[in-house]
Amino acid sequence: MEKQRENWGSRIGFVLAAAGSAVGLGNIWRFPYLTGENGGSAFILIYLVFVIFIGISVMIAEFSLGRNTGLAAVGAIKTYSDRWTFVGIMGVLSAFLIMGFYPVVGGWALAYIVESFTGLLTETPEAIEDTFVGFITGSFQPVIWMLVFLVLNIVIVAKGIKGGIEKAAKVLMPTLFILLIFIAIRSLTLEGAGAGIEFIFRPDFSEVTGATFLAALGQAFFSLSLGMGAMITYGSYLSKKETLAGNAVIVTALDVGVALLAGIAMFPALFAFGMEPAQGPGLVFVVIPIVFSQMGGIGVLFGIIFFIALAVAALTSSVSLMEVVVAYLIDQRGMLRKKAVYGTGIVMAIMGVLASLSMGVIGPMPVLQVGVFDLFDILSDKIFLGLGGMFIAIITGWVVNKETLRAELTNDGTIEFKLFEVWHFLIKWIIPPAVAIVAVVGIFDIEQTAVMILGLVVVGLLAVFSRKLN
Ligand code: PFF
């Protein structure tokens, strides 16, 4: 009986940690606005296909590499082959890039906790929209909030991830889930919600392009925290008793569930209020306050709880990003944890200030034609994570011994993994070319060609020179 409970406890702990990393701004902020920009349900369908046929398999691969070696990303890959270690380094760079803009949005969520009880939710829909634009294009306020969010990360990661954040997540993640269900019901029952339901459930492929596929693939990897070794690192903490494949399916299901719920919560309301679906990054910060503003006093309370929960969801993801960098500096560079965290934090703070200001005073850069925020976003999500996922599939399928993987995934033959052959076939033969095709088609289709070229050059240089870095 004792034993049973212990097992339960550890499994829940792991699933929560991995789901905490996966469920974040990617689901609630990014997924709905990408869906809005990419025409709705056709995008959702493509995204789901990628999650099921690519995402789950890559997650199983990452868990296997991590648990098999007991090491974080760079060390794990190095165990199998020196030549591929650059993929781990790419992961560290991805973590930096994502942490260059993620805290900016995390800061917006923090600011909106305060905005919720200082009158935002009593304003008209138009004023709520103006408030958001005014806020993010400002200089002082968004930068301060970004720094507050980053400092929270620094404090948590400096202490080691376990502890307070886990406790907060255990309460607030279910709260967020329940709130989203509640908002979804409210949203679905608004007058004029039908158009929104159609938008997310009736596929219209007329606007699908190569860029749509690339966006969906990038979102699948981003949302599941794949392609950069975060899940390798988490896998390295997993006990030998756990079923890796089963855990991967649970984490994926939770992640997709929250994303879809966020979409169902937002689009019916958005159409009901006659707004444009292609709102861009402001979607959740505009639509959710508008829904709450229609509810009177209780709406203010919901607003506060929603943005606290959003900030915590963001935090449980961003600490895993920071940990990827810190674990690398500790394991491979022999740094002390505190020094690694503070050094990393300073670099991320500079990136974050630039990203935040690029929403307003700085604006787009020459040649690249995008702002710093978008640069970090596009580089990580459309290039690094996808290629990282492809390389991880190649390493798993072609470099790691198949029988080692079979033993890992069946816990040395003590449990069954009926789909092992299917999984191995996918990882070896299907996923690498599939990702490559999506990447190539997307690259030709995307507007930010200069950014794409820059990203590919960086990956190429890393592949050639990173052996010197190990
Ligand atoms: N999955 C997180 C989200 O959806 O917000 C973002 C993320 C976390 C991406 C950790 C990558 C990662 F390693």
Short mmCIF file of C-alpha atoms in Angstrom, two decimals, residues 21-379:
data_model
loop_
_atom_site.label_atom_id
_atom_site.label_comp_id
_atom_site.label_asym_id
_atom_site.label_seq_id
_atom_site.Cartn_x
_atom_site.Cartn_y
_atom_site.Cartn_z
CA SER A 21 6.78 23.04 -18.92
CA ALA A 22 4.49 22.28 -21.86
CA VAL A 23 1.42 24.25 -20.80
CA GLY A 24 2.23 27.93 -20.86
CA LEU A 25 1.95 31.04 -22.96
CA GLY A 26 2.24 28.76 -25.98
CA ASN A 27 -1.20 27.36 -25.31
CA ILE A 28 -3.14 30.34 -24.07
CA TRP A 29 -1.44 33.30 -25.70
CA ARG A 30 0.19 31.90 -28.83
CA PHE A 31 -2.08 29.09 -30.04
CA PRO A 32 -5.24 31.22 -30.27
CA TYR A 33 -3.55 34.11 -32.04
CA LEU A 34 -1.77 31.85 -34.54
CA THR A 35 -5.09 30.16 -35.20
CA GLY A 36 -6.61 33.58 -35.77
CA GLU A 37 -3.85 34.65 -38.14
CA ASN A 38 -3.81 31.40 -40.07
CA GLY A 39 -7.46 31.11 -40.90
CA GLY A 40 -8.88 29.01 -38.08
CA SER A 41 -9.78 25.34 -38.14
CA ALA A 42 -7.58 24.24 -41.06
CA PHE A 43 -4.60 25.43 -39.03
CA ILE A 44 -5.88 23.58 -35.97
CA LEU A 45 -6.25 20.36 -37.95
CA ILE A 46 -2.74 20.54 -39.39
CA TYR A 47 -1.41 21.32 -35.93
CA LEU A 48 -3.21 18.28 -34.47
CA VAL A 49 -1.82 16.00 -37.18
CA PHE A 50 1.71 17.22 -36.39
CA VAL A 51 1.18 16.77 -32.67
CA ILE A 52 -0.06 13.21 -33.09
CA PHE A 53 2.35 11.95 -35.75
CA ILE A 54 5.44 13.96 -34.88
CA GLY A 55 5.12 15.55 -31.45
CA ILE A 56 4.30 12.46 -29.38
CA SER A 57 7.06 10.43 -31.04
CA VAL A 58 9.68 13.13 -30.51
CA MET A 59 8.59 13.47 -26.89
CA ILE A 60 8.99 9.71 -26.38
CA ALA A 61 12.43 10.02 -27.99
CA GLU A 62 13.46 12.91 -25.72
CA PHE A 63 12.26 11.11 -22.57
CA SER A 64 14.17 7.97 -23.67
CA LEU A 65 17.45 9.77 -24.34
CA GLY A 66 17.22 11.60 -21.02
CA ARG A 67 16.36 8.62 -18.87
CA ASN A 68 18.76 6.30 -20.65
CA THR A 69 21.73 8.57 -20.01
CA GLY A 70 20.60 10.27 -16.82
CA LEU A 71 21.94 13.51 -18.28
CA ALA A 72 20.59 16.85 -19.46
CA ALA A 73 20.42 17.66 -23.20
CA VAL A 74 24.02 18.32 -24.20
CA GLY A 75 25.52 15.58 -22.01
CA ALA A 76 22.88 13.07 -23.13
CA ILE A 77 23.52 13.59 -26.83
CA LYS A 78 27.26 13.60 -26.29
CA THR A 79 26.98 10.16 -24.69
CA TYR A 80 25.87 8.74 -28.03
CA SER A 81 27.95 10.77 -30.41
CA ASP A 82 30.29 13.73 -30.33
CA ARG A 83 29.39 14.69 -33.85
CA TRP A 84 25.78 15.45 -32.91
CA THR A 85 26.49 17.43 -29.76
CA PHE A 86 25.75 20.63 -31.65
CA VAL A 87 22.08 19.69 -31.43
CA GLY A 88 22.34 20.10 -27.66
CA ILE A 89 24.09 23.43 -28.12
CA MET A 90 21.34 24.46 -30.54
CA GLY A 91 18.90 23.66 -27.75
CA VAL A 92 20.75 25.93 -25.35
CA LEU A 93 20.64 28.70 -27.95
CA SER A 94 16.90 28.09 -28.50
CA ALA A 95 16.33 28.45 -24.77
CA PHE A 96 18.10 31.81 -24.89
CA LEU A 97 16.09 32.96 -27.89
CA ILE A 98 12.77 31.97 -26.36
CA MET A 99 13.75 33.56 -23.06
CA GLY A 100 14.48 36.72 -25.04
CA PHE A 101 10.76 37.28 -25.61
CA TYR A 102 8.85 34.94 -23.28
CA PRO A 103 9.41 37.14 -20.19
CA VAL A 104 8.05 40.12 -22.11
CA VAL A 105 4.71 38.38 -22.46
CA GLY A 106 4.99 36.97 -18.93
CA GLY A 107 5.37 40.59 -17.83
CA TRP A 108 2.22 41.57 -19.71
CA ALA A 109 0.36 38.85 -17.76
CA LEU A 110 1.69 40.22 -14.47
CA ALA A 111 0.72 43.75 -15.43
CA TYR A 112 -2.77 42.57 -16.30
CA ILE A 113 -3.26 41.16 -12.80
CA VAL A 114 -2.91 44.73 -11.57
CA GLU A 115 -4.85 46.23 -14.50
CA SER A 116 -7.73 43.86 -13.67
CA PHE A 117 -8.40 45.54 -10.37
CA THR A 118 -7.52 49.07 -11.36
CA GLY A 119 -10.40 49.61 -13.72
CA LEU A 120 -9.52 47.90 -17.01
CA LEU A 121 -12.52 45.61 -16.73
CA THR A 122 -14.98 48.46 -16.43
CA GLU A 123 -13.94 49.93 -19.76
CA THR A 124 -15.60 49.56 -23.16
CA PRO A 125 -14.29 46.95 -25.62
CA GLU A 126 -12.63 49.67 -27.72
CA ALA A 127 -10.92 51.15 -24.69
CA ILE A 128 -9.70 47.70 -23.61
CA GLU A 129 -8.12 47.25 -27.03
CA ASP A 130 -6.49 50.71 -26.91
CA THR A 131 -5.18 50.05 -23.41
CA PHE A 132 -3.32 46.97 -24.59
CA VAL A 133 -1.70 48.68 -27.56
CA GLY A 134 -0.83 51.68 -25.43
CA PHE A 135 0.66 49.45 -22.76
CA ILE A 136 2.92 47.24 -24.88
CA THR A 137 4.21 50.07 -27.03
CA GLY A 138 5.19 52.02 -23.94
CA SER A 139 8.79 51.99 -22.74
CA PHE A 140 8.95 52.04 -18.97
CA GLN A 141 6.08 49.89 -17.74
CA PRO A 142 6.39 46.79 -19.94
CA VAL A 143 10.14 46.70 -19.37
CA ILE A 144 9.71 46.81 -15.60
CA TRP A 145 7.11 44.04 -15.65
CA MET A 146 9.32 41.95 -17.91
CA LEU A 147 12.15 42.37 -15.41
CA VAL A 148 9.87 41.40 -12.52
CA PHE A 149 8.92 38.22 -14.37
CA LEU A 150 12.57 37.47 -15.13
CA VAL A 151 13.62 38.03 -11.53
CA LEU A 152 10.98 35.51 -10.41
CA ASN A 153 12.62 33.02 -12.75
CA ILE A 154 16.06 33.82 -11.46
CA VAL A 155 15.02 33.37 -7.84
CA ILE A 156 13.30 30.04 -8.55
CA VAL A 157 16.05 28.58 -10.74
CA ALA A 158 18.79 29.76 -8.36
CA LYS A 159 17.18 27.70 -5.61
CA GLY A 160 16.68 24.70 -7.85
CA ILE A 161 13.37 24.17 -9.57
CA LYS A 162 11.73 21.98 -6.93
CA GLY A 163 9.82 23.55 -4.08
CA GLY A 164 7.57 26.59 -4.17
CA ILE A 165 6.83 26.69 -7.85
CA GLU A 166 5.62 23.09 -7.81
CA LYS A 167 3.20 23.84 -5.03
CA ALA A 168 1.91 26.96 -6.75
CA ALA A 169 1.50 25.04 -9.99
CA LYS A 170 -0.43 22.24 -8.31
CA VAL A 171 -3.11 24.68 -7.26
CA LEU A 172 -3.05 27.19 -10.07
CA MET A 173 -2.84 24.91 -13.10
CA PRO A 174 -6.12 23.16 -12.26
CA THR A 175 -7.57 26.60 -11.47
CA LEU A 176 -6.59 27.82 -14.90
CA PHE A 177 -8.15 24.76 -16.48
CA ILE A 178 -11.45 25.28 -14.65
CA LEU A 179 -11.47 28.98 -15.45
CA LEU A 180 -10.93 28.25 -19.13
CA ILE A 181 -13.86 25.82 -19.11
CA PHE A 182 -15.95 28.49 -17.44
CA ILE A 183 -14.92 31.17 -19.95
CA ALA A 184 -15.52 28.73 -22.81
CA ILE A 185 -19.08 28.13 -21.63
CA ARG A 186 -19.69 31.85 -21.25
CA SER A 187 -18.18 32.53 -24.62
CA LEU A 188 -20.16 29.79 -26.38
CA THR A 189 -23.43 31.10 -24.98
CA LEU A 190 -22.92 34.70 -26.07
CA GLU A 191 -25.22 35.98 -28.78
CA GLY A 192 -23.45 35.74 -32.12
CA ALA A 193 -21.01 33.06 -30.96
CA GLY A 194 -21.89 30.82 -33.93
CA ALA A 195 -19.43 32.42 -36.32
CA GLY A 196 -16.62 31.72 -33.85
CA ILE A 197 -17.61 28.09 -33.50
CA GLU A 198 -17.61 27.77 -37.27
CA PHE A 199 -14.23 29.45 -37.44
CA ILE A 200 -12.62 26.84 -35.22
CA PHE A 201 -14.56 23.74 -36.25
CA ARG A 202 -15.27 24.03 -39.97
CA PRO A 203 -12.04 23.58 -41.90
CA ASP A 204 -11.43 25.94 -44.77
CA PHE A 205 -8.28 25.01 -46.61
CA SER A 206 -8.47 27.85 -49.12
CA GLU A 207 -5.96 29.98 -47.23
CA VAL A 208 -3.50 27.24 -46.34
CA THR A 209 0.04 27.78 -47.65
CA GLY A 210 3.49 26.39 -46.95
CA ALA A 211 3.86 29.04 -44.28
CA THR A 212 0.75 27.68 -42.54
CA PHE A 213 2.36 24.25 -42.29
CA LEU A 214 5.57 25.70 -40.92
CA ALA A 215 3.68 27.79 -38.38
CA ALA A 216 1.71 24.70 -37.27
CA LEU A 217 4.85 22.59 -36.94
CA GLY A 218 6.69 25.30 -35.02
CA GLN A 219 3.69 25.70 -32.73
CA ALA A 220 3.50 21.93 -32.12
CA PHE A 221 7.14 21.83 -31.02
CA PHE A 222 6.94 25.08 -29.07
CA SER A 223 3.82 24.12 -27.21
CA LEU A 224 5.09 20.65 -26.29
CA SER A 225 8.51 22.04 -25.25
CA LEU A 226 10.22 19.86 -27.85
CA GLY A 227 13.22 20.20 -30.12
CA MET A 228 15.59 21.80 -27.65
CA GLY A 229 16.24 19.17 -25.02
CA ALA A 230 13.95 20.41 -22.24
CA MET A 231 12.18 17.05 -22.22
CA ILE A 232 15.53 15.23 -22.39
CA THR A 233 16.43 17.05 -19.19
CA TYR A 234 13.09 16.14 -17.57
CA GLY A 235 13.45 12.54 -18.73
CA SER A 236 16.77 12.34 -16.96
CA TYR A 237 14.95 12.74 -13.63
CA LEU A 238 12.43 9.99 -14.40
CA SER A 239 12.46 6.78 -12.39
CA LYS A 240 13.15 3.52 -14.19
CA LYS A 241 9.68 2.30 -13.26
CA GLU A 242 7.71 4.86 -15.24
CA THR A 243 6.22 4.13 -18.63
CA LEU A 244 7.79 6.69 -20.92
CA ALA A 245 5.33 6.38 -23.78
CA GLY A 246 2.33 6.55 -21.47
CA ASN A 247 3.64 9.70 -19.83
CA ALA A 248 4.32 11.29 -23.20
CA VAL A 249 0.73 10.68 -24.25
CA ILE A 250 -0.66 12.13 -21.01
CA VAL A 251 1.49 15.27 -21.22
CA THR A 252 0.56 15.78 -24.86
CA ALA A 253 -3.14 15.29 -24.19
CA LEU A 254 -3.08 17.85 -21.37
CA ASP A 255 -1.19 20.32 -23.51
CA VAL A 256 -3.47 20.00 -26.52
CA GLY A 257 -6.51 20.06 -24.25
CA VAL A 258 -5.55 23.42 -22.78
CA ALA A 259 -4.76 24.91 -26.19
CA LEU A 260 -8.08 23.83 -27.69
CA LEU A 261 -9.94 25.05 -24.63
CA ALA A 262 -8.23 28.42 -24.94
CA GLY A 263 -9.37 28.58 -28.57
CA ILE A 264 -12.93 27.64 -27.65
CA ALA A 265 -12.88 30.24 -24.87
CA MET A 266 -11.75 33.04 -27.15
CA PHE A 267 -13.12 32.75 -30.69
CA PRO A 268 -16.85 32.60 -30.02
CA ALA A 269 -16.51 35.69 -27.82
CA LEU A 270 -14.29 37.41 -30.36
CA PHE A 271 -16.83 36.96 -33.15
CA ALA A 272 -19.70 37.83 -30.83
CA PHE A 273 -18.05 41.19 -30.15
CA GLY A 274 -17.43 41.73 -33.86
CA MET A 275 -13.66 41.69 -33.63
CA GLU A 276 -11.04 40.57 -36.13
CA PRO A 277 -9.62 37.05 -35.62
CA ALA A 278 -6.19 38.08 -36.88
CA GLN A 279 -5.52 40.26 -33.84
CA GLY A 280 -1.96 39.08 -33.42
CA PRO A 281 -0.23 38.82 -30.07
CA GLY A 282 -2.84 40.94 -28.29
CA LEU A 283 -5.65 38.43 -28.64
CA VAL A 284 -5.80 36.97 -25.13
CA PHE A 285 -5.10 40.36 -23.52
CA VAL A 286 -8.02 41.93 -25.33
CA VAL A 287 -10.69 39.25 -25.70
CA ILE A 288 -10.52 37.83 -22.17
CA PRO A 289 -10.82 41.23 -20.45
CA ILE A 290 -13.74 42.07 -22.73
CA VAL A 291 -15.53 38.84 -21.75
CA PHE A 292 -14.95 39.58 -18.07
CA SER A 293 -15.95 43.22 -18.42
CA GLN A 294 -19.45 42.11 -19.42
CA MET A 295 -19.94 40.34 -16.09
CA GLY A 296 -19.85 43.18 -13.62
CA GLY A 297 -18.09 42.93 -10.26
CA ILE A 298 -17.48 39.19 -10.35
CA GLY A 299 -15.67 39.68 -13.67
CA VAL A 300 -12.97 41.65 -11.90
CA LEU A 301 -12.34 38.74 -9.57
CA PHE A 302 -12.18 36.34 -12.52
CA GLY A 303 -9.82 38.68 -14.31
CA ILE A 304 -7.43 38.74 -11.40
CA ILE A 305 -7.49 34.97 -10.98
CA PHE A 306 -7.12 34.38 -14.73
CA PHE A 307 -4.03 36.53 -15.11
CA ILE A 308 -2.43 35.13 -11.95
CA ALA A 309 -2.97 31.63 -13.33
CA LEU A 310 -1.63 32.70 -16.74
CA ALA A 311 1.48 34.18 -15.15
CA VAL A 312 2.06 31.00 -13.15
CA ALA A 313 1.57 28.81 -16.23
CA ALA A 314 4.14 31.01 -17.97
CA LEU A 315 6.50 30.72 -15.03
CA THR A 316 6.40 26.91 -14.88
CA SER A 317 7.41 26.93 -18.56
CA SER A 318 10.05 29.64 -18.41
CA VAL A 319 11.87 28.06 -15.48
CA SER A 320 12.29 24.92 -17.60
CA LEU A 321 13.76 27.06 -20.38
CA MET A 322 16.19 28.74 -18.06
CA GLU A 323 17.09 25.38 -16.53
CA VAL A 324 18.19 24.08 -19.94
CA VAL A 325 20.83 26.81 -20.11
CA VAL A 326 21.79 26.56 -16.45
CA ALA A 327 22.07 22.76 -16.48
CA TYR A 328 24.40 23.04 -19.48
CA LEU A 329 26.62 25.60 -17.75
CA ILE A 330 26.77 23.51 -14.57
CA ASP A 331 27.24 20.08 -16.19
CA GLN A 332 29.46 20.91 -19.14
CA ARG A 333 31.19 24.11 -18.06
CA GLY A 334 31.58 23.32 -14.38
CA MET A 335 29.94 26.55 -13.22
CA LEU A 336 28.30 26.99 -9.84
CA ARG A 337 24.50 27.15 -10.00
CA LYS A 338 24.20 30.70 -8.66
CA LYS A 339 26.81 32.08 -11.02
CA ALA A 340 25.23 30.28 -13.97
CA VAL A 341 21.79 31.65 -13.08
CA TYR A 342 22.89 35.24 -12.57
CA GLY A 343 25.00 35.31 -15.73
CA THR A 344 22.20 33.80 -17.77
CA GLY A 345 19.72 36.20 -16.19
CA ILE A 346 21.72 39.25 -17.17
CA VAL A 347 21.94 38.21 -20.81
CA MET A 348 18.23 37.41 -20.86
CA ALA A 349 17.44 40.78 -19.28
CA ILE A 350 19.26 42.62 -22.06
CA MET A 351 17.49 40.56 -24.70
CA GLY A 352 14.16 41.15 -22.96
CA VAL A 353 14.63 44.92 -22.81
CA LEU A 354 15.36 45.02 -26.54
CA ALA A 355 12.42 42.72 -27.31
CA SER A 356 10.05 44.78 -25.20
CA LEU A 357 11.15 48.09 -26.69
CA SER A 358 10.84 46.65 -30.20
CA MET A 359 7.06 46.79 -29.68
CA GLY A 360 7.30 50.56 -29.52
CA VAL A 361 10.25 52.91 -29.69
CA ILE A 362 12.78 50.67 -31.47
CA GLY A 363 10.64 49.20 -34.22
CA PRO A 364 11.78 46.88 -37.02
CA MET A 365 15.46 46.40 -37.81
CA PRO A 366 16.95 47.17 -41.20
CA VAL A 367 17.53 44.24 -43.60
CA LEU A 368 15.82 41.71 -41.33
CA GLN A 369 12.68 43.86 -41.43
CA VAL A 370 11.31 42.58 -38.15
CA GLY A 371 11.63 43.79 -34.58
CA VAL A 372 13.82 42.05 -32.00
CA PHE A 373 10.79 40.38 -30.39
CA ASP A 374 9.71 38.82 -33.69
CA LEU A 375 13.28 37.94 -34.57
CA PHE A 376 13.69 35.83 -31.42
CA ASP A 377 10.26 34.31 -31.94
CA ILE A 378 10.77 33.37 -35.59
CA LEU A 379 14.30 32.09 -35.12
#
